[in-house]
Amino acid sequence: MKKALRFHIDVLHPERCIGCYSCVYACSRHLFNTIDPSRVAVFVRLNGTIANPFSVIACRFCKSPECAFACPTKALQPLPEGGITLIASRCEGCKTFDCISACAIEALALDRRTKLPIICDRCGDCAKYCPHNIFRYEEMK
Amino acid sequence: MLSRVLYVDIGKRSSWVVDKHDIFSKYLGGSGVASKLLLEEARPGIDPFSPEAPIIFSPGYLVGVFPCMVKAVAMFKSPLTKNLGESHAGGHFSSALRFAGYGALVVRGASEYPVAVKIKDDKVRVEMADSLWGLSPLDVERSLRESHYEGMQSVISCGKAGERLVCYSNVIVDRYHHFGRLGLGAVFGSKRLKAISILGTGEIPLESPLAVKEMYEKLNHEVVLSGKMSKYHDLGTSANMLELNELGALPTHNFKDSRFKGAEGISGEVMAESLLRRKISCPGCPIACIHLAGLRTDFAPEHEKGKKEVFSEEVLLPYNYEPMYALGSNLLLSEAKNLLRLIYHCEFLGLDAMMVGNILAWTTEAFEEGRITLDDTLIKPEWGSVEAYLQIINNIVDMKSPFYAKLAQGLLETSKRYGGREYAMIAGNNGMAGYITGYGSIVGALVGARHSHLSNSGYSIDQKTMNQPLSHEQISDFLIEQEDWLYALYSLGACYFCRGVYTKEAVCEALKTVGTEKTKEELMKMGKEIFHNLYKFKVREGFELAEQEPPKRVYQVQTPHGMLKAEEVKAIIKLYIKKREGEGLRLKPEEKALKELLR
């Protein structure tokens, strides 16, 4: 896991998205050993109609992440290399999910089972399974 | 295993869930489960438009789990054939049903006023929907799509053609996919059911995630990188236009010819070069076979002071080989833009474009022959004339004259009244697909449970055996083996296009990873049983295979296997019947069999 933190994921070409959800399904397989398009850290969103281009959203690993600043209990901690980590024990008790509404690109989702935000662990499966090379997955310099 | 069946009665506005573990453990899902539910739900001789007539939907067993497992199956009594209605669709529908936690959905009853069924996981509501009535399915999708949601949502709806009970109207799924064939749209219309929206936010739990991941990896590699499916991604099935033309198997001029001079203009190559705008996929499939072309229409030229070319709207619409043959070469239409206008018109009204192509071709020929006149058609149909054809399609939907009212019921009914059966290009009253490749394609369409080229890939044995005569035995064995196996695949949610990747071995291995152990033989047996179930329904509803014959036109056109002969077709069907009866399937309606016995 430590090693993965040195990797970075970019959504480079969202306009190439075909709506196959390969990234989404891969993410839920990886993070939760299940197939569930609402328990993921990468999102394919329809914008009102399928006739509009899809939006592809993933964590941008901000240096000053909105979500971490919004967290009232400091459960979400910014990482020096960008992005966040979750201290799950601190997160309990929060009923407002400020972190989730704080993210401007809505890249953070709530796990409805655990009631914790779902954090991307940078495994790169989204990039691996995308047939149209929408993502860039590389080690940080 | 999903074993919950959601029942919705739109007349009583009620819904309930029944656990049908026995059916699911035997047939898994998709075609298998739907076939059993259809036999349970539809009483013998039921009128397709009666309130009690059921509509059954079932997503495949492996939908969402493995690549290209994307399909849901709809079963109903077809208003077109007055017999088995079976149609498959991709899009978000199958996964939305699965994530909502249902292995099948049964819709019953009829409403006095237009309604829409809205399902969100366990919440089911039948809502008034007069405001949606008359709208195009394309607009319905926009109206019912949630602005922001988690999980998977699907919106399916009939168009104006379905509302007006045109017997070959379809149900459009998420704008670009279709329950295309055999008239499900009209069954929706008869129930005054405009649309169904399903939002599923649940999960597909995995017993052994590691095994699934490994299997997924393997299959995904085959799908994306092996080249086995690249045709569907690259040009899509529209590549067939030039391939079949070259082969001399492209239905042209209402099947009078098998080569089309104008094929180039409506080829997949031309479409891809100048009109293709976007490709999209079903969730769970990395192929993106849905090719969307941009159709530009100039409007409001007065605003642009005559420079109309700079100001035009563009709509995207899906194209693939079947509508391109049906509305293109078969009507001698050689310009891509005109072809797109016809396809769009069918999409907008919710019509099966393949059947419409057969209908327009028949109408043009019958008019030339003087079987029908301007009093019937109100406008002169002419080969290749897009304006006339657009008007005729409107006239069918509006049933503008007694002739059009008949035409709305399909070509069997029309040719009974007006003649011209010999060139009404239907098999089992369903419009024929775009392959006059040889005996395989013709017999395949006649014997297939849903009279589709995807029933048993009859055309493919023709194409594989060019210049090589095939025995009756070889053809009938191929059709039986194919249809049985495809029904096993259709229970899993497989798309027809991925049949090359999902070999019997691969399917057994994939099933094992989700805790379902089945041998190849057991899968074949399951497929066969599904076929038998469907034929039980067909025979019960009066279908007699021995009486099936293609329109005489197929014997008058050059195919890659030469001129086909009626005796040969009859002989292959006879052998096919013998083999199927040998499996214990009864292919003669009970009354008739009894009469013959007593004689």
XYZ file of C-alpha atoms in Angstrom:
740
model
C 0.000 0.000 0.000
C 2.823 2.376 0.932
C 4.301 1.844 -2.481
C 1.068 2.670 -4.274
C 0.983 6.087 -2.648
C 3.802 7.119 -4.908
C 1.568 6.647 -7.917
C -0.652 9.217 -9.494
C -3.830 8.840 -11.521
C -5.058 11.453 -13.990
C -8.255 11.473 -15.984
C -6.614 12.673 -19.151
C -9.188 12.048 -21.863
C -12.696 11.869 -20.405
C -14.143 12.616 -23.848
C -13.004 9.158 -24.947
C -15.305 7.464 -22.445
C -17.674 4.879 -23.943
C -19.576 4.275 -20.725
C -18.415 0.684 -20.289
C -17.913 1.068 -16.534
C -14.857 -1.203 -16.701
C -13.018 1.217 -14.388
C -15.939 1.422 -11.969
C -16.437 -2.336 -11.733
C -12.685 -2.885 -11.398
C -12.555 -0.374 -8.554
C -15.294 -2.055 -6.550
C -13.729 -5.455 -7.160
C -10.437 -4.127 -5.871
C -11.588 -2.067 -2.902
C -14.469 -4.164 -1.611
C -14.265 -7.533 -3.379
C -17.709 -6.937 -4.832
C -19.418 -5.427 -7.847
C -21.207 -2.283 -6.832
C -21.090 0.916 -8.890
C -21.914 3.030 -5.851
C -19.030 1.820 -3.656
C -16.117 3.093 -5.673
C -13.484 5.785 -5.910
C -13.851 6.339 -9.644
C -17.066 7.475 -11.255
C -18.698 7.405 -14.660
C -21.561 9.853 -14.529
C -24.354 10.504 -16.965
C -25.215 14.141 -17.362
C -28.994 14.183 -17.560
C -29.167 11.967 -20.630
C -27.028 9.345 -22.232
C -26.887 11.639 -25.274
C -24.443 13.869 -23.404
C -20.802 12.887 -23.029
C -20.020 10.926 -19.879
C -18.106 12.477 -17.010
C -15.224 10.449 -15.618
C -14.195 11.495 -12.138
C -11.366 10.305 -9.893
C -9.513 11.804 -6.943
C -7.111 14.537 -8.060
C -4.792 14.048 -5.065
C -4.939 17.721 -4.150
C -2.098 19.292 -2.204
C -4.642 21.267 -0.152
C -7.631 18.961 -0.309
C -11.053 20.546 0.319
C -12.354 17.323 1.821
C -9.660 17.231 4.510
C -10.198 20.870 5.397
C -13.937 20.318 5.679
C -13.593 17.367 8.037
C -14.614 18.564 11.530
C -12.821 15.705 13.314
C -9.583 15.714 11.307
C -10.263 12.148 10.268
C -9.168 12.959 6.730
C -5.517 13.871 6.708
C -3.731 15.491 3.763
C -0.641 13.636 2.611
C 2.598 15.444 1.775
C 2.652 13.974 -1.740
C -0.979 15.054 -2.290
C -4.261 13.303 -1.629
C -5.663 12.089 1.637
C -5.689 9.283 4.105
C -8.486 8.319 6.441
C -8.138 7.719 10.153
C -11.268 5.649 10.451
C -11.515 5.776 14.233
C -11.878 9.557 14.137
C -14.515 9.490 11.426
C -17.176 7.784 13.493
C -19.780 10.104 14.856
C -19.797 12.481 11.922
C -23.317 12.674 10.519
C -22.898 15.550 8.113
C -20.447 14.090 5.617
C -18.944 17.514 5.072
C -16.008 15.961 3.263
C -18.204 14.503 0.571
C -20.010 17.743 -0.181
C -16.758 19.709 0.009
C -15.113 18.050 -2.982
C -15.752 20.340 -5.931
C -15.608 17.546 -8.503
C -17.559 15.083 -6.340
C -14.788 12.546 -6.373
C -15.517 11.294 -2.876
C -18.343 8.863 -2.153
C -19.757 7.447 1.013
C -19.646 3.727 1.665
C -23.201 3.099 2.772
C -22.172 -0.037 4.656
C -19.471 1.467 6.851
C -20.618 5.102 6.595
C -17.011 6.044 5.854
C -15.776 7.986 2.834
C -14.171 5.794 0.173
C -10.549 6.700 -0.431
C -8.721 5.859 -3.650
C -5.732 3.647 -2.812
C -4.078 4.312 -6.195
C -4.015 0.680 -7.271
C -4.388 1.709 -10.927
C -7.021 -0.890 -11.827
C -9.208 1.819 -13.386
C -6.409 2.661 -15.792
C -5.574 -0.979 -16.386
C -9.072 -1.949 -17.469
C -9.990 1.187 -19.421
C -10.089 0.101 -23.081
C -9.687 3.660 -24.359
C -6.698 4.828 -22.286
C -8.588 7.618 -20.589
C -6.409 7.497 -17.481
C -2.743 8.201 -16.972
C -1.259 6.079 -14.202
C 2.363 6.737 -13.354
C 4.842 6.962 -10.575
C 5.318 10.434 -9.147
C 8.560 12.095 -9.935
C -28.059 -16.394 -6.835
C -30.753 -13.892 -7.641
C -34.124 -15.547 -7.320
C -36.444 -12.667 -6.599
C -39.103 -11.947 -9.168
C -40.751 -8.546 -9.009
C -44.387 -8.550 -10.144
C -45.996 -5.254 -11.067
C -49.703 -5.019 -11.847
C -50.169 -1.685 -13.548
C -53.983 -1.955 -13.530
C -54.172 -2.483 -9.793
C -51.092 -0.313 -9.237
C -49.624 -2.916 -6.959
C -46.371 -4.832 -6.781
C -45.010 -7.815 -4.912
C -41.945 -10.044 -4.856
C -41.928 -13.836 -5.114
C -38.887 -16.010 -4.570
C -38.560 -18.533 -7.403
C -35.442 -20.336 -6.373
C -36.335 -23.538 -8.248
C -36.557 -21.820 -11.640
C -33.365 -19.846 -11.121
C -31.328 -22.784 -9.911
C -32.366 -24.696 -13.019
C -32.125 -21.957 -15.652
C -29.888 -19.295 -14.014
C -31.464 -16.217 -15.647
C -32.087 -14.465 -18.985
C -33.772 -16.565 -21.662
C -33.998 -19.641 -19.449
C -35.833 -17.999 -16.578
C -37.968 -15.875 -18.899
C -39.063 -18.932 -20.920
C -40.287 -20.670 -17.792
C -42.029 -17.576 -16.460
C -43.713 -17.035 -19.815
C -45.174 -20.542 -19.760
C -46.355 -19.884 -16.205
C -47.796 -16.448 -16.818
C -49.402 -16.530 -20.264
C -52.508 -18.668 -20.504
C -52.990 -20.596 -23.773
C -54.375 -18.556 -26.640
C -53.958 -15.250 -24.829
C -54.494 -12.105 -26.895
C -51.200 -10.162 -27.019
C -53.124 -6.959 -26.305
C -55.284 -8.274 -23.455
C -54.622 -6.779 -20.018
C -53.567 -10.172 -18.643
C -50.864 -10.622 -21.280
C -47.593 -10.598 -19.333
C -44.295 -8.951 -20.187
C -41.318 -10.727 -18.659
C -37.846 -9.279 -18.331
C -34.866 -11.164 -17.030
C -31.227 -10.048 -16.858
C -28.602 -12.684 -17.528
C -26.999 -14.584 -14.693
C -23.494 -13.185 -15.173
C -24.491 -9.599 -15.965
C -21.957 -7.201 -14.443
C -19.620 -9.970 -13.346
C -17.727 -10.662 -16.570
C -17.048 -8.596 -19.686
C -19.759 -8.537 -22.381
C -22.344 -10.079 -20.084
C -24.812 -7.287 -20.605
C -28.114 -8.485 -21.940
C -31.612 -8.677 -20.602
C -34.277 -10.773 -22.292
C -37.908 -9.743 -22.782
C -40.578 -12.358 -23.400
C -44.195 -11.720 -24.292
C -46.862 -12.797 -26.734
C -45.941 -11.081 -29.982
C -48.670 -9.054 -31.678
C -46.735 -9.443 -34.934
C -46.529 -13.237 -35.035
C -49.366 -13.922 -32.567
C -46.840 -16.259 -31.044
C -43.617 -16.202 -29.058
C -42.213 -12.728 -28.557
C -38.590 -12.727 -27.519
C -36.236 -9.799 -27.775
C -32.857 -9.035 -26.204
C -31.452 -5.654 -25.245
C -28.260 -4.245 -23.853
C -27.891 -0.806 -22.339
C -28.164 -0.156 -18.633
C -31.365 -2.156 -18.221
C -29.976 -5.551 -17.255
C -27.501 -4.160 -14.744
C -30.064 -1.761 -13.237
C -32.372 -4.741 -12.620
C -29.555 -6.750 -11.066
C -28.336 -3.932 -8.849
C -31.949 -3.389 -7.766
C -31.855 -7.008 -6.613
C -34.200 -8.682 -9.094
C -33.676 -11.770 -11.193
C -36.782 -11.002 -13.219
C -39.542 -8.447 -13.636
C -43.075 -9.404 -14.649
C -45.454 -6.674 -15.760
C -49.155 -7.471 -15.848
C -52.455 -5.666 -16.213
C -53.393 -2.561 -18.144
C -54.130 0.979 -17.161
C -56.945 3.277 -18.276
C -54.582 6.204 -18.621
C -50.890 6.423 -19.499
C -48.560 5.300 -16.737
C -44.875 4.884 -16.046
C -43.434 2.297 -13.687
C -40.686 3.680 -11.484
C -38.548 1.250 -9.543
C -35.869 2.273 -7.099
C -34.544 -0.837 -5.397
C -37.439 -2.017 -3.218
C -39.653 0.973 -3.917
C -42.025 0.427 -6.819
C -44.518 2.980 -8.007
C -46.957 3.060 -10.895
C -47.309 6.736 -11.728
C -49.573 8.677 -14.056
C -47.645 9.675 -17.156
C -49.976 11.466 -19.535
C -47.293 14.089 -19.992
C -44.993 11.456 -21.495
C -47.616 10.064 -23.899
C -46.808 10.906 -27.484
C -43.204 11.740 -26.702
C -40.351 10.103 -28.503
C -38.444 7.490 -26.446
C -35.448 9.776 -26.853
C -37.225 12.529 -24.931
C -38.600 10.105 -22.362
C -35.075 9.030 -21.484
C -34.138 12.654 -20.873
C -37.241 13.265 -18.761
C -36.957 10.237 -16.507
C -33.187 10.158 -16.081
C -32.340 11.297 -12.558
C -30.119 14.358 -12.541
C -27.739 12.812 -10.048
C -27.685 9.291 -8.773
C -25.581 6.471 -7.415
C -25.817 2.991 -8.853
C -27.269 2.215 -12.256
C -30.368 3.656 -13.862
C -32.154 2.559 -16.983
C -35.101 4.125 -18.789
C -37.005 2.105 -21.355
C -39.993 3.320 -23.298
C -42.184 2.804 -26.338
C -42.711 5.478 -28.949
C -45.738 6.782 -30.762
C -45.766 3.639 -32.916
C -46.178 1.487 -29.805
C -48.926 3.731 -28.470
C -50.775 3.324 -31.783
C -50.306 -0.478 -31.603
C -48.156 -0.845 -34.707
C -47.293 -4.534 -34.416
C -43.564 -4.098 -35.062
C -42.931 -1.184 -32.754
C -40.046 -1.530 -30.353
C -39.071 -0.508 -26.862
C -36.022 1.735 -26.771
C -33.586 1.220 -23.924
C -31.500 4.143 -22.718
C -31.832 5.928 -26.039
C -29.428 3.848 -28.103
C -30.387 0.233 -27.388
C -33.517 -1.697 -28.255
C -35.861 -4.485 -27.396
C -36.176 -4.280 -31.120
C -38.064 -7.171 -32.533
C -41.507 -8.728 -32.507
C -43.503 -5.764 -31.259
C -42.892 -5.270 -27.547
C -43.641 -1.550 -28.069
C -47.218 -2.340 -29.065
C -47.685 -4.528 -25.979
C -46.534 -1.540 -23.902
C -49.002 0.637 -25.836
C -51.885 -1.778 -25.272
C -51.284 -1.536 -21.527
C -50.915 2.242 -21.793
C -47.511 1.686 -20.256
C -45.248 4.403 -21.613
C -42.047 3.761 -19.750
C -40.213 1.855 -17.049
C -37.419 3.459 -15.071
C -35.247 1.281 -12.856
C -32.618 2.545 -10.473
C -30.579 -0.105 -8.699
C -28.117 0.838 -5.994
C -27.267 -2.596 -4.617
C -24.379 -4.909 -5.341
C -23.544 -8.224 -6.915
C -21.743 -9.984 -4.063
C -18.900 -12.328 -4.930
C -18.249 -15.570 -3.083
C -14.682 -15.932 -4.243
C -13.510 -12.525 -5.405
C -9.998 -13.665 -6.153
C -11.145 -16.325 -8.597
C -13.525 -13.859 -10.252
C -10.752 -11.296 -10.650
C -8.448 -13.832 -12.258
C -11.158 -15.015 -14.617
C -12.124 -11.444 -15.453
C -8.541 -10.665 -16.338
C -8.359 -13.635 -18.668
C -11.666 -12.903 -20.406
C -10.975 -9.185 -20.652
C -7.721 -9.947 -22.398
C -9.576 -12.092 -24.931
C -12.234 -9.438 -25.460
C -9.983 -6.404 -25.784
C -6.669 -7.638 -27.102
C -7.139 -10.945 -28.905
C -8.738 -9.387 -31.970
C -11.709 -11.772 -31.691
C -14.088 -8.885 -31.192
C -12.238 -6.015 -32.831
C -14.640 -5.969 -35.790
C -17.429 -4.862 -33.469
C -15.323 -2.043 -32.073
C -13.752 -0.838 -35.290
C -16.357 -0.445 -38.014
C -19.019 -2.374 -36.154
C -21.371 -4.734 -37.952
C -21.719 -2.111 -40.679
C -18.513 -3.640 -42.071
C -20.856 -6.330 -43.431
C -22.236 -3.961 -46.055
C -19.212 -4.257 -48.362
C -18.275 -7.771 -47.240
C -21.682 -9.188 -48.104
C -21.871 -7.144 -51.282
C -18.578 -8.600 -52.390
C -19.857 -12.048 -51.545
C -23.127 -11.492 -53.384
C -25.250 -11.995 -50.283
C -26.496 -8.462 -49.657
C -30.300 -8.242 -49.950
C -31.016 -5.528 -52.464
C -34.193 -4.253 -54.155
C -36.473 -6.288 -51.899
C -34.210 -9.340 -52.239
C -34.358 -9.284 -56.044
C -30.596 -8.895 -56.131
C -27.746 -9.877 -53.893
C -25.394 -7.099 -54.941
C -25.948 -3.356 -54.695
C -24.196 -0.857 -56.930
C -24.623 1.883 -54.327
C -23.259 -0.158 -51.404
C -20.137 1.976 -51.169
C -22.150 5.108 -50.346
C -23.803 3.502 -47.321
C -20.873 1.354 -46.237
C -19.460 1.181 -42.739
C -16.264 2.691 -44.135
C -18.043 5.806 -45.416
C -20.021 6.137 -42.203
C -16.882 5.890 -40.083
C -15.021 8.393 -42.178
C -17.589 11.125 -42.414
C -20.464 10.623 -39.997
C -19.306 8.631 -36.990
C -19.232 10.864 -33.911
C -19.087 8.621 -30.899
C -19.064 5.008 -29.798
C -20.714 3.757 -26.656
C -20.933 0.536 -24.696
C -23.249 -1.334 -22.441
C -22.052 -1.207 -18.810
C -19.684 -4.119 -18.375
C -18.526 -4.368 -21.985
C -15.339 -2.686 -23.194
C -16.160 -3.136 -26.891
C -18.328 -0.090 -27.699
C -20.148 -1.595 -30.650
C -22.831 1.095 -30.586
C -21.717 3.460 -33.330
C -23.369 6.852 -33.245
C -23.567 8.940 -36.379
C -24.319 12.629 -36.511
C -27.314 13.592 -38.602
C -27.249 17.280 -39.417
C -30.367 19.180 -40.272
C -30.322 22.797 -41.361
C -32.891 25.000 -39.766
C -33.964 28.605 -39.470
C -32.044 29.741 -42.578
C -33.679 33.174 -42.304
C -31.620 33.855 -39.174
C -28.451 33.125 -41.016
C -29.239 35.288 -44.043
C -29.038 32.357 -46.397
C -25.802 30.950 -45.014
C -27.670 27.932 -43.786
C -24.726 25.581 -43.837
C -23.176 27.300 -40.842
C -26.161 26.833 -38.570
C -27.502 23.345 -38.211
C -28.574 21.008 -35.487
C -27.032 17.607 -35.078
C -28.593 14.569 -33.473
C -26.684 11.391 -32.798
C -28.244 8.092 -33.694
C -27.059 4.508 -33.614
C -26.394 2.605 -36.813
C -25.410 -0.962 -37.548
C -25.654 -3.386 -40.391
C -29.256 -4.565 -40.071
C -31.063 -1.222 -40.393
C -28.495 -0.220 -43.016
C -29.388 -3.158 -45.222
C -33.119 -2.930 -44.500
C -33.478 0.786 -45.138
C -30.493 1.069 -47.470
C -29.639 -1.559 -50.052
C -33.028 -3.218 -49.817
C -34.679 0.088 -50.775
C -31.945 1.054 -53.264
C -30.947 3.989 -51.090
C -27.323 4.819 -51.690
C -26.701 7.995 -49.751
C -25.608 7.752 -46.141
C -27.396 10.890 -45.011
C -30.724 9.730 -46.414
C -30.245 6.364 -44.793
C -29.656 8.105 -41.468
C -32.837 10.129 -41.901
C -34.844 6.931 -42.264
C -33.131 5.276 -39.292
C -33.735 8.367 -37.185
C -37.402 8.402 -38.120
C -37.754 4.807 -36.918
C -35.907 5.666 -33.698
C -38.027 8.727 -33.088
C -41.297 6.821 -33.495
C -40.064 3.607 -31.856
C -40.213 1.204 -34.802
C -38.243 -1.947 -35.623
C -36.116 -0.572 -38.461
C -35.530 -4.017 -39.961
C -39.227 -4.768 -40.282
C -39.909 -1.255 -41.582
C -37.346 -1.874 -44.338
C -39.132 -5.059 -45.380
C -42.488 -3.265 -45.257
C -41.344 -0.324 -47.392
C -39.745 -2.640 -49.940
C -42.904 -4.727 -50.203
C -45.052 -1.593 -50.522
C -42.910 -0.233 -53.337
C -43.004 -3.489 -55.239
C -46.716 -4.054 -54.690
C -47.352 -0.541 -55.938
C -45.289 -1.167 -59.070
C -47.283 -4.319 -59.669
C -50.559 -2.474 -59.227
C -51.657 -4.547 -56.246
C -52.085 -1.329 -54.348
C -52.822 2.125 -55.719
C -52.511 5.749 -54.704
C -55.900 5.401 -52.958
C -54.192 3.000 -50.592
C -50.777 4.553 -50.228
C -51.739 8.270 -50.628
C -48.221 8.908 -51.895
C -46.218 7.171 -54.603
C -43.571 4.878 -53.144
C -40.416 4.895 -55.223
C -37.162 2.981 -54.845
C -34.579 5.157 -53.161
C -36.962 8.034 -52.516
C -36.408 9.048 -48.928
C -39.136 11.709 -48.792
C -41.815 9.241 -49.872
C -40.599 6.643 -47.414
C -40.609 9.091 -44.507
C -44.216 9.956 -45.338
C -45.197 6.306 -45.633
C -43.732 5.570 -42.197
C -45.844 8.399 -40.778
C -48.889 7.060 -42.581
C -48.372 3.621 -41.056
C -48.156 5.022 -37.538
C -51.190 7.250 -38.131
C -52.980 4.399 -39.951
C -54.020 6.927 -42.558
C -56.011 4.469 -44.728
C -57.395 0.941 -44.391
C -54.295 -0.187 -46.282
C -52.006 1.361 -43.687
C -54.061 -0.118 -40.853
C -53.337 -3.532 -42.376
C -49.704 -2.664 -42.969
C -49.380 -1.804 -39.274
C -50.156 -5.463 -38.551
C -47.252 -6.767 -40.582
C -46.711 -8.333 -43.972
C -48.528 -11.616 -43.432
C -51.820 -9.866 -42.738
C -51.214 -7.353 -45.531
C -50.366 -9.967 -48.130
C -53.413 -12.031 -47.143
C -55.551 -9.063 -48.146
C -53.546 -7.618 -51.057
C -51.461 -10.562 -52.298
C -47.739 -10.367 -52.978
C -46.869 -13.035 -50.394
C -44.108 -14.301 -52.650
C -42.074 -11.161 -52.044
C -43.184 -10.358 -48.495
C -39.764 -10.981 -46.985
C -40.739 -12.552 -43.710
C -39.891 -15.761 -41.894
C -42.425 -16.780 -39.262
C -43.945 -13.314 -39.946
C -40.799 -11.585 -38.672
C -38.868 -9.430 -41.149
C -35.865 -11.274 -42.563
C -32.354 -10.201 -41.709
C -29.779 -8.977 -44.197
C -28.195 -12.224 -45.250
C -29.053 -14.220 -48.336
C -26.036 -16.368 -47.874
C -27.576 -19.781 -48.514
C -29.671 -22.517 -46.950
C -28.338 -21.909 -43.450
C -29.679 -18.374 -43.280
C -33.107 -19.217 -44.745
C -33.765 -22.384 -42.780
C -32.206 -20.841 -39.660
C -34.694 -17.971 -39.742
C -37.646 -20.336 -40.207
C -36.769 -22.782 -37.436
C -35.306 -20.306 -34.924
C -37.544 -19.852 -31.899
C -37.632 -16.093 -32.426
C -37.061 -16.172 -36.192
C -33.963 -14.049 -35.925
C -30.572 -14.425 -37.556
C -29.223 -14.391 -33.985
C -31.262 -17.488 -33.094
C -28.810 -19.959 -34.573
C -26.313 -18.023 -36.757
C -27.582 -19.879 -39.832
C -25.851 -17.397 -42.104
C -22.450 -18.156 -40.606
C -22.358 -21.784 -41.717
C -23.115 -20.535 -45.242
C -20.278 -18.050 -45.058
C -17.837 -20.559 -43.634
C -18.455 -23.089 -46.369
C -18.253 -21.134 -49.588
C -18.062 -23.311 -52.722
C -18.501 -26.379 -50.663
C -21.858 -28.119 -50.784
C -23.306 -28.869 -47.374
C -25.406 -31.887 -46.558
C -28.837 -31.472 -44.985
C -27.458 -33.305 -42.012
C -24.635 -30.797 -41.563
C -26.971 -27.812 -41.780
C -29.603 -29.138 -39.390
C -26.992 -30.364 -36.900
C -25.310 -26.968 -36.981
C -28.589 -25.110 -36.408
C -29.541 -27.363 -33.497
C -26.149 -27.228 -31.825
C -25.921 -23.452 -32.263
C -29.384 -22.601 -31.009
C -29.077 -24.849 -27.955
C -25.715 -23.374 -27.046
C -26.802 -19.792 -27.709
C -29.743 -20.263 -25.355
C -27.311 -21.335 -22.650
C -25.323 -18.151 -23.346
C -28.463 -16.010 -23.447
C -29.309 -17.217 -19.946
C -26.029 -15.818 -18.741
C -26.599 -12.423 -20.363
C -24.035 -12.929 -23.107
C -24.136 -10.623 -26.068
C -24.207 -12.494 -29.374
C -21.014 -10.698 -30.379
C -18.940 -12.335 -27.640
C -19.754 -15.933 -28.586
C -16.210 -16.366 -29.899
C -14.708 -15.547 -26.507
C -17.153 -17.484 -24.384
C -16.344 -20.983 -25.478
C -17.910 -23.855 -23.561
C -14.737 -24.276 -21.540
C -14.567 -20.576 -20.703
C -18.197 -20.495 -19.612
C -17.779 -23.517 -17.314
C -14.715 -21.927 -15.770
C -16.429 -18.554 -15.358
C -19.500 -20.127 -13.759
C -17.309 -22.036 -11.331
C -15.830 -18.799 -10.006
C -19.293 -17.620 -8.969
C -20.062 -20.917 -7.282
C -22.097 -22.554 -10.045
C -20.650 -25.845 -11.147
C -21.959 -26.979 -14.507
C -20.350 -29.242 -17.059
C -20.421 -28.519 -20.784
C -22.992 -31.244 -21.213
C -25.189 -29.801 -18.491
C -25.027 -26.381 -20.121
C -25.963 -27.809 -23.511
C -28.808 -29.699 -21.874
C -29.996 -26.497 -20.238
C -29.884 -24.682 -23.596
C -31.841 -27.470 -25.218
C -34.446 -27.415 -22.482
C -34.876 -23.670 -22.938
C -35.400 -24.191 -26.655
C -37.944 -26.898 -25.859
C -39.749 -24.592 -23.426
C -39.998 -21.943 -26.102
C -41.257 -24.395 -28.701
C -43.799 -25.722 -26.200
C -45.129 -22.186 -26.105
C -44.955 -21.813 -29.878
C -46.730 -25.074 -30.613
C -49.328 -24.365 -27.948
C -50.033 -21.024 -29.653
C -50.495 -22.698 -33.032
C -47.053 -22.592 -34.656
C -46.397 -25.461 -37.018
C -42.846 -25.812 -38.209
C -43.705 -28.278 -40.969
C -45.829 -25.616 -42.659
C -43.171 -22.933 -42.621
C -41.801 -21.785 -45.917
C -39.877 -18.735 -47.000
C -41.234 -16.244 -49.539
C -40.678 -17.566 -53.080
C -38.382 -14.638 -53.814
C -35.509 -16.385 -52.038
C -35.497 -18.983 -54.823
C -35.161 -16.329 -57.525
C -31.983 -14.661 -56.401
C -28.368 -15.668 -56.855
C -26.707 -16.523 -53.535
C -23.089 -17.463 -52.811
C -24.378 -21.052 -52.747
C -26.117 -20.681 -56.114
C -29.861 -20.553 -56.679
C -31.644 -22.076 -53.702
C -34.272 -24.736 -54.268
C -37.594 -25.096 -52.481
C -37.307 -28.889 -52.252
C -33.976 -28.563 -50.519
C -35.324 -26.100 -47.962
C -38.277 -28.397 -47.319
C -36.023 -31.401 -46.961
C -33.720 -29.656 -44.472
C -36.696 -28.539 -42.378
C -38.071 -32.084 -42.497
C -34.802 -33.490 -41.254
C -34.588 -30.763 -38.615
C -38.072 -31.686 -37.387
C -37.130 -35.360 -37.263
C -34.067 -34.582 -35.183
C -35.904 -32.280 -32.832
C -38.728 -34.790 -32.415
C -36.075 -37.354 -31.654
C -35.164 -35.188 -28.655
C -38.716 -35.645 -27.389
C -40.012 -32.280 -28.580
C -43.562 -32.232 -29.947
C -43.750 -29.992 -32.992
C -47.337 -30.499 -34.058
C -50.217 -28.645 -32.407
C -52.060 -31.032 -30.094
C -55.438 -30.830 -31.832
C -53.952 -31.644 -35.180
C -51.899 -34.511 -33.812
C -55.025 -35.934 -32.182
C -57.049 -35.651 -35.381
C -54.397 -37.473 -37.364
C -54.308 -40.186 -34.756
C -58.070 -40.676 -34.882
C -58.220 -40.692 -38.652
